[in-house]
Short mmCIF file of C-alpha atoms and ligand atoms in Angstrom, two decimals:
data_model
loop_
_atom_site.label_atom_id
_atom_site.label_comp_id
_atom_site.label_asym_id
_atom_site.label_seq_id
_atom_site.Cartn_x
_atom_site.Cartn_y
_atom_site.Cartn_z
CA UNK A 174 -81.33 16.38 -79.77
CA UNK A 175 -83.05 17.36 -82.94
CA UNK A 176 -81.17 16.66 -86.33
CA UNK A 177 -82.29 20.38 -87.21
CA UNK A 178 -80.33 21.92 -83.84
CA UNK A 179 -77.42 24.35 -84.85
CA UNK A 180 -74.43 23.30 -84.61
CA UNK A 181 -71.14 25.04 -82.96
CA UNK A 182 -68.02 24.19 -83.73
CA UNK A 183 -65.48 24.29 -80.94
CA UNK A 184 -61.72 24.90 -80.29
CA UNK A 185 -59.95 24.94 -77.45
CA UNK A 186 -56.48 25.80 -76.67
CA UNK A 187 -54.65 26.72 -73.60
CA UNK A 188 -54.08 25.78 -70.34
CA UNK A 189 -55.93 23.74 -67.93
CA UNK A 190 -57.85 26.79 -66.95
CA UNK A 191 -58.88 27.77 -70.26
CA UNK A 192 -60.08 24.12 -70.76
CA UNK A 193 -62.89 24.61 -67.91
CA UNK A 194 -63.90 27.60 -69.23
CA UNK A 195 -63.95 25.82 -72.53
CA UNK A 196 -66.12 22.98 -70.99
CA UNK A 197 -68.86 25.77 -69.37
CA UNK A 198 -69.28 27.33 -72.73
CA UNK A 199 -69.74 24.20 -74.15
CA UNK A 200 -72.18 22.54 -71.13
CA UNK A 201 -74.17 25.53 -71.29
CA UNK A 202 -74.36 25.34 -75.42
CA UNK A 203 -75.80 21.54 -74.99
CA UNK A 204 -77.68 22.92 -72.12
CA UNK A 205 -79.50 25.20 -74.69
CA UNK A 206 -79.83 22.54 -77.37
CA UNK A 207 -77.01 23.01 -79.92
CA UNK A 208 -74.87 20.70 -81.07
CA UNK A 209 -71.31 20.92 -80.77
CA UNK A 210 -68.46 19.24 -82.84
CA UNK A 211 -64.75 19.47 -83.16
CA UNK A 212 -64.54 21.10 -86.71
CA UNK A 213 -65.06 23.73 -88.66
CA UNK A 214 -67.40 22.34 -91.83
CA UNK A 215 -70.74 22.33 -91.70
CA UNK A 216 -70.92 23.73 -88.22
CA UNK A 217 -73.26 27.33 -88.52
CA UNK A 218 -70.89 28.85 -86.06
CA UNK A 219 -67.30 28.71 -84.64
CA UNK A 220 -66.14 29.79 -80.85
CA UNK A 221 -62.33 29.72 -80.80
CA UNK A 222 -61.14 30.00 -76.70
CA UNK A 223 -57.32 31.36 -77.07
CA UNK A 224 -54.28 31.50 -75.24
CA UNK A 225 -52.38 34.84 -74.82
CA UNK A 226 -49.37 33.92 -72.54
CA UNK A 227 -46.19 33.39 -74.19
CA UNK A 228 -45.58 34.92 -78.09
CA UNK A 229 -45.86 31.13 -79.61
CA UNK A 230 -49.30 30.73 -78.22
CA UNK A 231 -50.70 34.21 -79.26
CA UNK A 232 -49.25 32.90 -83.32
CA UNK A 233 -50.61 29.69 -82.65
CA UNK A 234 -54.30 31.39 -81.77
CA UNK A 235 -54.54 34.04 -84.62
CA UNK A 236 -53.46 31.04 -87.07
CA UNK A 237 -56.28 29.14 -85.69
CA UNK A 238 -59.12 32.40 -86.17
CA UNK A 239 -57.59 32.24 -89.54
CA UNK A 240 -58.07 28.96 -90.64
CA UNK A 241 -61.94 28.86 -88.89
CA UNK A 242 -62.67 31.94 -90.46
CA UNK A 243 -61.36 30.57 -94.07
CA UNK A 244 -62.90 27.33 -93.19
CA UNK A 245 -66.44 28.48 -91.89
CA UNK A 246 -66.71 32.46 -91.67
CA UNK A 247 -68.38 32.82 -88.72
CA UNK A 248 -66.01 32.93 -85.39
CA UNK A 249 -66.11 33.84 -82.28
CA UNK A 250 -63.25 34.28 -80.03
CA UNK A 251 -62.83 33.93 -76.39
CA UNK A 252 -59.86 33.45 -73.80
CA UNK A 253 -57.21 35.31 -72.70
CA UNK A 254 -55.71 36.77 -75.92
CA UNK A 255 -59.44 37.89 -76.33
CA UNK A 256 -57.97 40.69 -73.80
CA UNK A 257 -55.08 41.83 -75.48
CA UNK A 258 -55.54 45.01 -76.89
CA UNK A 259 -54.69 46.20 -80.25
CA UNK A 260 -50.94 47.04 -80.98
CA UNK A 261 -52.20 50.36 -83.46
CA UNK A 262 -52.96 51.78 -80.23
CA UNK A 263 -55.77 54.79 -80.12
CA UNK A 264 -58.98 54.65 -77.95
CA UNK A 265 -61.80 52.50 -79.75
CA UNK A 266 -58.99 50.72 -81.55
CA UNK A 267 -60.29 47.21 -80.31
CA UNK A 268 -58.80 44.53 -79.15
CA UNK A 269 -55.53 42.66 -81.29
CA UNK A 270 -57.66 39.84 -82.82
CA UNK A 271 -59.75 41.86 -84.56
CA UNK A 272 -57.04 44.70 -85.55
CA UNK A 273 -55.77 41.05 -87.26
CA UNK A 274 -58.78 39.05 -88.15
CA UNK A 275 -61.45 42.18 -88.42
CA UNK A 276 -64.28 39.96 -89.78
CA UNK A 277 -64.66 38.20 -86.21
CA UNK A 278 -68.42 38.38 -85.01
CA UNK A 279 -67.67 38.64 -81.26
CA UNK A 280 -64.38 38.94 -79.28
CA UNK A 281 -64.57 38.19 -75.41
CA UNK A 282 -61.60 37.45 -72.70
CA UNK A 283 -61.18 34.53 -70.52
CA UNK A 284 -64.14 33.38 -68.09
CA UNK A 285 -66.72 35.03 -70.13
CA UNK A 286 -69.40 32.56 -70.81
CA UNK A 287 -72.35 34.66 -70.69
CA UNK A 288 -70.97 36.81 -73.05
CA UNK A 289 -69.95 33.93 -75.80
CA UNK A 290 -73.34 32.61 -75.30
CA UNK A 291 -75.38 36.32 -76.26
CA UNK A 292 -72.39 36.51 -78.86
CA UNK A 293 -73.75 33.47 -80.18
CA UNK A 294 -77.50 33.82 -79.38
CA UNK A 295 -76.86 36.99 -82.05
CA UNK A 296 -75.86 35.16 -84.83
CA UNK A 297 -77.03 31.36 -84.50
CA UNK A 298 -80.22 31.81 -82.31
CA UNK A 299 -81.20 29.50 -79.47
CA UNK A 300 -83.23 26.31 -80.47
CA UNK A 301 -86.33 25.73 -79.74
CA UNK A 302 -87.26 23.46 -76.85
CA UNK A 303 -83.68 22.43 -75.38
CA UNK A 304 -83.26 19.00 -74.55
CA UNK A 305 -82.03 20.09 -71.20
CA UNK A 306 -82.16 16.68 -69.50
CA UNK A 307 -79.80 15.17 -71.49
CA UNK A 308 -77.13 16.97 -70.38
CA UNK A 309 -74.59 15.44 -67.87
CA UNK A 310 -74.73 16.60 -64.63
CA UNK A 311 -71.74 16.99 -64.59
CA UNK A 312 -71.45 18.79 -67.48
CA UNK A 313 -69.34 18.75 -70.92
CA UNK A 314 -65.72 17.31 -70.11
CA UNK A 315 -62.50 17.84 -72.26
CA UNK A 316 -60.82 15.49 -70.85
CA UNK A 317 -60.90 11.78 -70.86
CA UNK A 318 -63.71 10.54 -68.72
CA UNK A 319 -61.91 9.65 -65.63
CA UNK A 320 -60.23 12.73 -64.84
CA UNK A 321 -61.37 16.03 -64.49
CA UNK A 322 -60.11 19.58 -63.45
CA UNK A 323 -61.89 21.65 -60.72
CA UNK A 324 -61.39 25.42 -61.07
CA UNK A 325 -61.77 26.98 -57.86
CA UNK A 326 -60.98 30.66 -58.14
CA UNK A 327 -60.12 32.76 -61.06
CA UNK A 328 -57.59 35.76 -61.21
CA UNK A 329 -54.84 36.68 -59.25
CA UNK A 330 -53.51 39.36 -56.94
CA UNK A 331 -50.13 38.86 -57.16
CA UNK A 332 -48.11 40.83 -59.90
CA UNK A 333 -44.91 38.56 -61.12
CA UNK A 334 -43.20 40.49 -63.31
CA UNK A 335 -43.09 38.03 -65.95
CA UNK A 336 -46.34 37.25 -66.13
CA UNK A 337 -49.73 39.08 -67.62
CA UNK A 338 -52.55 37.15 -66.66
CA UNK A 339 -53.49 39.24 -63.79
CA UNK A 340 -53.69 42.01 -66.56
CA UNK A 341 -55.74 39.55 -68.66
CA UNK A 342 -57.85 37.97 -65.84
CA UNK A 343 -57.82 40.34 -63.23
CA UNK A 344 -57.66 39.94 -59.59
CA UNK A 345 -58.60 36.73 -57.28
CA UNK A 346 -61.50 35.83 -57.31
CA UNK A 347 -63.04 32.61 -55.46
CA UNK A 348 -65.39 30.74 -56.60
CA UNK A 349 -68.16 30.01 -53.25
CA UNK A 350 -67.23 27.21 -51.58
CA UNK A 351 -70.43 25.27 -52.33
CA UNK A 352 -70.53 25.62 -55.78
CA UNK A 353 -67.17 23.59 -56.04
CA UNK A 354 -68.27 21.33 -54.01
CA UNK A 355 -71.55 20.36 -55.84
CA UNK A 356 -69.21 20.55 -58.96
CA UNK A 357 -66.65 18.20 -57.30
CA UNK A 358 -69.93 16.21 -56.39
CA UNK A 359 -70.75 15.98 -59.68
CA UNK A 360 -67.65 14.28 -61.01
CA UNK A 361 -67.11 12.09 -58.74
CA UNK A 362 -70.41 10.62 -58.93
CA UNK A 363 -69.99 10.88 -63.28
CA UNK A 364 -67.00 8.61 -62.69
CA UNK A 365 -63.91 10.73 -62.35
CA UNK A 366 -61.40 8.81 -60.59
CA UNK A 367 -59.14 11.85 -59.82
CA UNK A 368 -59.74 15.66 -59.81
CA UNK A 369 -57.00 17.85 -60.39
CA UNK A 370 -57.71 21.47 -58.31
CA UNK A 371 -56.84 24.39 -60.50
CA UNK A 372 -56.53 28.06 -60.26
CA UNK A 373 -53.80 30.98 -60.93
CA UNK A 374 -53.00 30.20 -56.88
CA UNK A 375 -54.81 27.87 -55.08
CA UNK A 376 -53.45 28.26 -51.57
CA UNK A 377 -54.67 31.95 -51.89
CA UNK A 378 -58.40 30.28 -52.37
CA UNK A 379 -61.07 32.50 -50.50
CA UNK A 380 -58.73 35.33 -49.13
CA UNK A 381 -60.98 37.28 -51.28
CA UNK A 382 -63.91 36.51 -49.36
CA UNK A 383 -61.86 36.93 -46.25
CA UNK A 384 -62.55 32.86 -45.87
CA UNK A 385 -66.31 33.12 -45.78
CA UNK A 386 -68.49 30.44 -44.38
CA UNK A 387 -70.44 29.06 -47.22
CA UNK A 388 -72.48 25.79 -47.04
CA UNK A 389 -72.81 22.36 -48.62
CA UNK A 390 -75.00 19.67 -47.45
CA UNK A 391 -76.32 21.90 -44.77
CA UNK A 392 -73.88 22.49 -43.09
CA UNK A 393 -71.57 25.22 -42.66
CA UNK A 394 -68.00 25.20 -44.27
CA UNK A 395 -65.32 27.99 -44.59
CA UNK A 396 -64.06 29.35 -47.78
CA UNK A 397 -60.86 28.14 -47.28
CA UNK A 398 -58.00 25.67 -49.03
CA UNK A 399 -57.69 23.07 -45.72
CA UNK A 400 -61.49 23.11 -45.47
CA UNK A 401 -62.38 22.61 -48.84
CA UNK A 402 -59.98 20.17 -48.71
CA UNK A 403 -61.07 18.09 -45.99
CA UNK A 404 -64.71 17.97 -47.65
CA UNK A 405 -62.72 16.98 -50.86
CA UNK A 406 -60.94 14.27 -49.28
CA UNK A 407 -63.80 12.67 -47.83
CA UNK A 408 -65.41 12.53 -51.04
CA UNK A 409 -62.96 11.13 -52.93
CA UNK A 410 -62.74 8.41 -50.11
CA UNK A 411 -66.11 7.75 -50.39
CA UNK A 412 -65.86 7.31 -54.09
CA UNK A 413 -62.41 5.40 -54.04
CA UNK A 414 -60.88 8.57 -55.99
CA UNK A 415 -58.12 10.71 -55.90
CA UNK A 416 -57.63 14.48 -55.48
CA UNK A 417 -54.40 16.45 -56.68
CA UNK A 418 -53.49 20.33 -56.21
CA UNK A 419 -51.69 22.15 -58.46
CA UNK A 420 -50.43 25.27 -58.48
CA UNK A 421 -49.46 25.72 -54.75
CA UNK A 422 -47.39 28.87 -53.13
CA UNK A 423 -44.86 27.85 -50.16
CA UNK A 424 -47.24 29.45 -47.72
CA UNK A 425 -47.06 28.57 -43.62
CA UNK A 426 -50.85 27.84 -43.93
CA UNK A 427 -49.56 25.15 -46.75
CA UNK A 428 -48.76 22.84 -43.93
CA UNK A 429 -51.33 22.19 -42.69
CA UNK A 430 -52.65 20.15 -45.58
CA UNK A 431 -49.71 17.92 -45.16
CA UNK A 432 -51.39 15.64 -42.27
CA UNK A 433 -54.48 14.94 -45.39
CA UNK A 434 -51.80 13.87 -47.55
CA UNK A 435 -50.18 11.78 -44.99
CA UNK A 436 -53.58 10.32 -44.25
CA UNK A 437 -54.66 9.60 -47.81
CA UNK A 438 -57.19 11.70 -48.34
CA UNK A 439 -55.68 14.27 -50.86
CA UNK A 440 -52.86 12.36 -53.09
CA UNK A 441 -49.44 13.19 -51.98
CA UNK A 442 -48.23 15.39 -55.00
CA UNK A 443 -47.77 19.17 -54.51
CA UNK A 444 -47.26 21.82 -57.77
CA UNK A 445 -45.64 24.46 -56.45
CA UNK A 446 -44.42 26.69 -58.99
CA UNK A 447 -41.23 28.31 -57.68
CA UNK A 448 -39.64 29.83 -60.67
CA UNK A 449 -36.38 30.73 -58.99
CA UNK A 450 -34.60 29.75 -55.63
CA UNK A 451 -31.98 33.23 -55.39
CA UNK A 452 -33.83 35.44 -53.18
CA UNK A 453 -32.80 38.63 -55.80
CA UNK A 454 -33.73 37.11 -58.33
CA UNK A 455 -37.00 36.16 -56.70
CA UNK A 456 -37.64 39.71 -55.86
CA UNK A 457 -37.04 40.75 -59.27
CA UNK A 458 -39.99 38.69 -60.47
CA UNK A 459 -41.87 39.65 -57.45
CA UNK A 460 -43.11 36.06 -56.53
CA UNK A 461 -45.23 35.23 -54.02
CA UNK A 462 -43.73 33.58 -50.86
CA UNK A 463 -40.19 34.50 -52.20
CA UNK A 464 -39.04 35.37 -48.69
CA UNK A 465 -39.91 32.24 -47.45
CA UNK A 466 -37.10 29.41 -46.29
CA UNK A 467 -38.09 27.23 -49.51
CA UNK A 468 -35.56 24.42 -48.50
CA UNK A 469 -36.61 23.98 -44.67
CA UNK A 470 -40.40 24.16 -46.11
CA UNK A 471 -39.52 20.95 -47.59
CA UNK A 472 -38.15 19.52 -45.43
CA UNK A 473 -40.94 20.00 -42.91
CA UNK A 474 -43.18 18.32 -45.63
CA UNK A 475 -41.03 15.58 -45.94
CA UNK A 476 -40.59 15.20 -42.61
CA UNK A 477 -44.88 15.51 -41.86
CA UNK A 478 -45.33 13.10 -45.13
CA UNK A 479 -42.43 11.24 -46.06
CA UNK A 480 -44.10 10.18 -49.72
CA UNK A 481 -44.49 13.36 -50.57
CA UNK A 482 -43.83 14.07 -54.32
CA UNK A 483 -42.90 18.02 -55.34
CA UNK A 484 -43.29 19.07 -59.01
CA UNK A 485 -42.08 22.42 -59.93
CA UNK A 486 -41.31 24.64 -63.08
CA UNK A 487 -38.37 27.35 -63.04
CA UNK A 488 -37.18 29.94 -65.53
CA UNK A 489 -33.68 30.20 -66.13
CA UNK A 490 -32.24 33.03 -67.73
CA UNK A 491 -34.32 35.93 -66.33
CA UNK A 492 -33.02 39.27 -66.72
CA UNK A 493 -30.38 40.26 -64.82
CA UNK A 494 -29.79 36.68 -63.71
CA UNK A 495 -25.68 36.32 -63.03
CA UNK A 496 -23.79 33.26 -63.44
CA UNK A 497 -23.87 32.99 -59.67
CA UNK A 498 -27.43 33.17 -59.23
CA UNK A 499 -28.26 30.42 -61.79
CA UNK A 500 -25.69 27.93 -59.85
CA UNK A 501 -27.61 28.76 -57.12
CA UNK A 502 -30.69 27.70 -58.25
CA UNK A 503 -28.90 24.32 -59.56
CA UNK A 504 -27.92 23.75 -55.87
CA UNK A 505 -30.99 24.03 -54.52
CA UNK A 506 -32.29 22.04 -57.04
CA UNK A 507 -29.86 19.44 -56.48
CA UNK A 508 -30.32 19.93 -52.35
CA UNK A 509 -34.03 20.33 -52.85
CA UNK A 510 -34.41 17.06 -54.73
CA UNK A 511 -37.61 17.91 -56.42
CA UNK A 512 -39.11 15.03 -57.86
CA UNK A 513 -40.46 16.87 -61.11
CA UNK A 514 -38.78 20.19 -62.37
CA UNK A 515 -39.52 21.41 -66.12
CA UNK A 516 -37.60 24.81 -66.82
CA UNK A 517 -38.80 27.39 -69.29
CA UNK A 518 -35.94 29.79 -71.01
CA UNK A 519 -37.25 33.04 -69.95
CA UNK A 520 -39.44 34.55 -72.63
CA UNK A 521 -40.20 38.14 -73.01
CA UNK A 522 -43.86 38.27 -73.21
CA UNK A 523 -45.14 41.56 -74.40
CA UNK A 524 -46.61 43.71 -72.04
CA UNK A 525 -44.54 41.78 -68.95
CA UNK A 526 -42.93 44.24 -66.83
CA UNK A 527 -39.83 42.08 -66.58
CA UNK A 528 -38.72 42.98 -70.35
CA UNK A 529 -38.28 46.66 -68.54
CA UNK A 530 -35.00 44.78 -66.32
CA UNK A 531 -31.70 45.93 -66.98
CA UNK A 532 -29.45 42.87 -68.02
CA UNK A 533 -31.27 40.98 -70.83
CA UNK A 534 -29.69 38.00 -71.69
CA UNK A 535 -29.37 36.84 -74.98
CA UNK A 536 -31.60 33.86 -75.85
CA UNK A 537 -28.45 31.45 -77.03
CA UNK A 538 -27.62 32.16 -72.89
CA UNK A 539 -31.04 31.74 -71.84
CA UNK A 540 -31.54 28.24 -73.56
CA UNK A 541 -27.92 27.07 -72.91
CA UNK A 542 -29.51 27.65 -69.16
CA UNK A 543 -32.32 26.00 -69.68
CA UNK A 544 -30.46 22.77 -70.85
CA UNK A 545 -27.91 22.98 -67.77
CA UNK A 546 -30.84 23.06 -65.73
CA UNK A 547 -32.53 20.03 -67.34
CA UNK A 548 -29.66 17.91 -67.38
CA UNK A 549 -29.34 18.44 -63.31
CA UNK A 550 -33.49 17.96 -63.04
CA UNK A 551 -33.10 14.91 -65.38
CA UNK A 552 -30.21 13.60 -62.69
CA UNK A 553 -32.15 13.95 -59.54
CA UNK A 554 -35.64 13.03 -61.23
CA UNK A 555 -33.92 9.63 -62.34
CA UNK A 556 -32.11 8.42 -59.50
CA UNK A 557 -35.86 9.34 -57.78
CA UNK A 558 -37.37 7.06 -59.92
CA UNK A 559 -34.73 4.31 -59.56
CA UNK A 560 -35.56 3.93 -55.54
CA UNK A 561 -39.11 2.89 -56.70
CA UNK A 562 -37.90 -0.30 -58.51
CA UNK A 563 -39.23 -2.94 -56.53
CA UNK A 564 -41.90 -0.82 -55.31
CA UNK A 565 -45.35 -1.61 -55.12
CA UNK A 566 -48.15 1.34 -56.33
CA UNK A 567 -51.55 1.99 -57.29
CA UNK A 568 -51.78 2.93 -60.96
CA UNK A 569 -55.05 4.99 -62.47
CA UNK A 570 -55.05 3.37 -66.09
CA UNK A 571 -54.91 5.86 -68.74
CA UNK A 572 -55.02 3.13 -72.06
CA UNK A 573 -55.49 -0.37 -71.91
CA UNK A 574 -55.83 -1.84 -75.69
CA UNK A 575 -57.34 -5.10 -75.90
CA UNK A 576 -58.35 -5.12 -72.22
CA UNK A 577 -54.90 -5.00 -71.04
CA UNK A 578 -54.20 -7.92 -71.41
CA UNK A 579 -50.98 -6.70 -73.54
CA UNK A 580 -50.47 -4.27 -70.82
CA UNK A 581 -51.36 -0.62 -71.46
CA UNK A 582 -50.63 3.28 -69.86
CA UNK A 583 -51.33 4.84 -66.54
CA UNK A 584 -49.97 6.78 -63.88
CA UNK A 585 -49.47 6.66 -59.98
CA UNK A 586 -50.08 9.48 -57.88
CA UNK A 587 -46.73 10.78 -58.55
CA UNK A 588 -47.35 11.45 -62.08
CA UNK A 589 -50.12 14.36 -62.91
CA UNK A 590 -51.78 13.94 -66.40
CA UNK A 591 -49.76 15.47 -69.46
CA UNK A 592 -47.04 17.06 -67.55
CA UNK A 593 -45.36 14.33 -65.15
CA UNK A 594 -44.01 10.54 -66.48
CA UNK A 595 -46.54 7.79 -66.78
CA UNK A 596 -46.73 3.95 -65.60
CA UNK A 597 -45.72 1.44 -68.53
CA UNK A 598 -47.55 -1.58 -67.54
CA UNK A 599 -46.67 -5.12 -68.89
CA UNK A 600 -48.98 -7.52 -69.01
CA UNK A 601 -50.54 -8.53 -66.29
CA UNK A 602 -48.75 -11.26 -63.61
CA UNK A 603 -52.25 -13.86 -63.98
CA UNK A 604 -53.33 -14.24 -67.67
CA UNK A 605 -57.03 -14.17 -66.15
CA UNK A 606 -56.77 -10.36 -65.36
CA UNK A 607 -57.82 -7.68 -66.84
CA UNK A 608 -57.17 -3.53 -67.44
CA UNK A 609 -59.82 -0.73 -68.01
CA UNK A 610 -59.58 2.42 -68.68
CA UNK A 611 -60.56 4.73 -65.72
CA UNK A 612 -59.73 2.40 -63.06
CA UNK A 613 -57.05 1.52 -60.44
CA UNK A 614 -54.80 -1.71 -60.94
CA UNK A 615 -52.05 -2.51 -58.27
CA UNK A 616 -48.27 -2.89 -60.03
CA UNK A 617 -45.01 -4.17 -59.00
CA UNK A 618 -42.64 -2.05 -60.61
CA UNK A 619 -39.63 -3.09 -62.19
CA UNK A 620 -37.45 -0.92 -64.38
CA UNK A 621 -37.46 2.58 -64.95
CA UNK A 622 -36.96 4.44 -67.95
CA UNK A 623 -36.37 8.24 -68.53
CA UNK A 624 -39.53 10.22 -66.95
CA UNK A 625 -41.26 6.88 -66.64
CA UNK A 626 -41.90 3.83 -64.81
CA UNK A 627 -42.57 0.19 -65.93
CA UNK A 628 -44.44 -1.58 -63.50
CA UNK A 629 -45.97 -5.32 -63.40
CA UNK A 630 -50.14 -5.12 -62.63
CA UNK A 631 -51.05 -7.98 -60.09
S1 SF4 B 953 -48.77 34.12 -59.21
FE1 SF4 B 953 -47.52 35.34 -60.59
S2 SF4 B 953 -47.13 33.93 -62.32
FE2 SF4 B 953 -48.88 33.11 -61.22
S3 SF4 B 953 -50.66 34.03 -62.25
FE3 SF4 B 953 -50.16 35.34 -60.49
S4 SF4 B 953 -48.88 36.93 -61.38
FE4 SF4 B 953 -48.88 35.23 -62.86
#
């Protein structure tokens, strides 16, 4: 790339979703020819991709505008609190960043690349002569080089009440079945060693499309979560990699990806985000699935694929919520021995219906809640980990300093990447063996300690 190309500076922030479309934006910037970087100075132009879900994150954002446009001048913002509107109300007031920060250039919601890039084409224009070739196929990752998330559908149709990102995203819709696939394609072949499948509801993948048959490699294949992840799990096999879901609904259909997982060919890990376990309560926040028999589901997938490993996040304190209710959530938790459970306090994000609820709790009640809930998670999550002493597991190495050979960081397929525990590995059994970064290592594990595990590489 030419020393004279623009440059872009680029921040991300968000979740896992806003990452990819943090890495499109930025694959089709190098695409074009620009250069990107991580900071502010001396770039000609800044893209800031926000978060808009909880109050912190919508602070933490407009700080971040601020400090680009104080540091550099020139910003434009994308991502979900892109979509808020503005609070002094009116029609053709704008959106809430710029009623704060009015000297943005461009302001764009989430999944919007075309429109950052003629945002950006306005006020940096496109270099001459793009060095297209030297841009990865598989694109510009965010994350470390041997994992990688795979968005498969954007939006959602369901309408929690304590959520807005169907009024920031809009409804479901799948991305074609190929398209992932000669993305997942990519990855695999760049060197990920495990894709982690994305999306506001992934067992709800191509019900928009009413499960259309798409194609990859010729041949035909249906728009549809067990098909795509068939094709998935034969790639990864082929490439010695692993494939995670997250984000999961309790769905009937849901079992049938069990048998993969008992085979091998998509890790055994399910995220499925249940929020609650009283049904009231889980028709107050209108989930998805809440009439389903949660505790029997599990069972069934224990009993189809005995390794199975749940992860799950709640919310204690929602409004309304009786003392009752949230011991029945600790007994299910405690009966439904999920592996991983994090617990939010509830948090009354503006615009969510829920803040409409009679019976707001005060937030001293909704974080004493919380804790109560964490101590019982912490409980069940420990005496999990304590039946793998002895154990022995394939570990994905994170960090391995000086070869490993002091031991290093990495995770088995129980723990997903920033959210679950981790594998402290000691060094290795045979002084002649070595660690790297982005690849598997078997381990004997021996202790365990809090989230995590300590295991022995052999
Ligand atoms: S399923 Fe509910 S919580 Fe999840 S994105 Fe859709 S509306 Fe929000």
């Amino acid at each position: 790339m030419p020393e004279t190309a623009p440059t872009v500076g680029f921040v991300s922030l968000g979740c896992p979703k806003a990452l990819t479309d943090s890495e499109l934006i930025l694959t089709q910037l190098a695409a074009e020819g620009y250069r990107t970087s991580k900071t502010y100075e001396g770039a000609d132009l800044v893209i800031v991709n926000t978060c808009g879900f909880i109050d912190a994150a919508v602070q933490e954002s407009l700080d971040t505008i601020g400090e680009a446009l104080a540091a550099n001048g020139k910003v434009i913002v994308t991502g979900c609190l892109g979509a808020k509107p503005a609070t002094d109300g009116g029609e053709g007031a704008g959106t809430l960043v710029q009623q704060v920060h009015p000297k943005v250039l461009a302001v764009t919601g989430p999944h919007a690349t075309q429109e950052v890039m003629d945002a950006v084409h306005r006020h940096v224009p496109k270099p001459h002569d793009p060095f297209v070739d030297l841009v990865p196929a598989a694109g510009i990752k965010l994350t470390p080089k041997h994992y990688a998330y795979l968005k498969i559908s954007e939006g959602c149709n369901h309408r929690c009440t304590f959520c807005i990102i169907p009024s920031m995203r809009g409804d479901l819709v799948s991305r074609p079945v190929g398209d992932v696939l000669g993305e997942a394609r990519a990855l695999f072949e760049s060197g990920v060693k495990e894709l982690l499948v994305v999306s506001q509801d992934t067992s709800a993948y191509g019900v928009d499309l009413k499960y259309r048959t798409g194609f990859w490699d010729g041949k035909p294949v249906k728009t549809r979560l067990f098909d795509l992840c068939e094709r998935l799990g034969d790639m990864a096999e082929a490439h010695s990699a692993w494939v995670r879901l997250h984000y999961v609904y309790p769905y009937p259909h849901v079992d049938e990806i069990l048998p993969l997982m008992a085979g091998g060919r998509i890790l055994p890990y399910l995220d499925v985000p249940f929020q609650h376990a009283h049904p009231d309560v889980l028709r107050r926040m209108k989930r998805p699935a809440s009439g389903e028999r949660n505790l029997e589901r599990l069972q069934r997938w224990r009993e189809i694929c005995p390794q199975i490993v749940v992860r799950s996040t709640f919310i204690a304190g929602f409004p309304g919520e009786t003392e009752a209710e949230f011991e029945h959530l600790l007994d299910f938790l405690r009966e439904a021995r999920i592996d991983r459970a994090g617990c939010f306090a509830y948090s009354p994000v503006e615009g969510a219906t829920a803040n409409d609820l009679p019976g707001a709790l005060p937030a001293q009640e909704r974080e004493a809640r919380r804790a109560r809930f964490m101590a019982v998670a912490e409980e069940v999550s420990a005496a999990k980990l304590q039946q793998r002493i002895g154990a022995e597991m394939q570990v994905l190495v994170d960090s391995a300093p000086a070869l490993g050979r002091r031991g290093g960081v990495g995770r088995s397929y129980a723990d997903a990447p920033e959210i679950d525990g981790t594998v402290r590995l000691l060094p290795p059994e045979k002084a002649s063996k070595t660690l790297k970064v982005g690849e598997f290592t078997r381990a004997r594990i021996v202790a365990a300690e809090g989230h995590d595990l300590v295991g022995v590489p052999f």
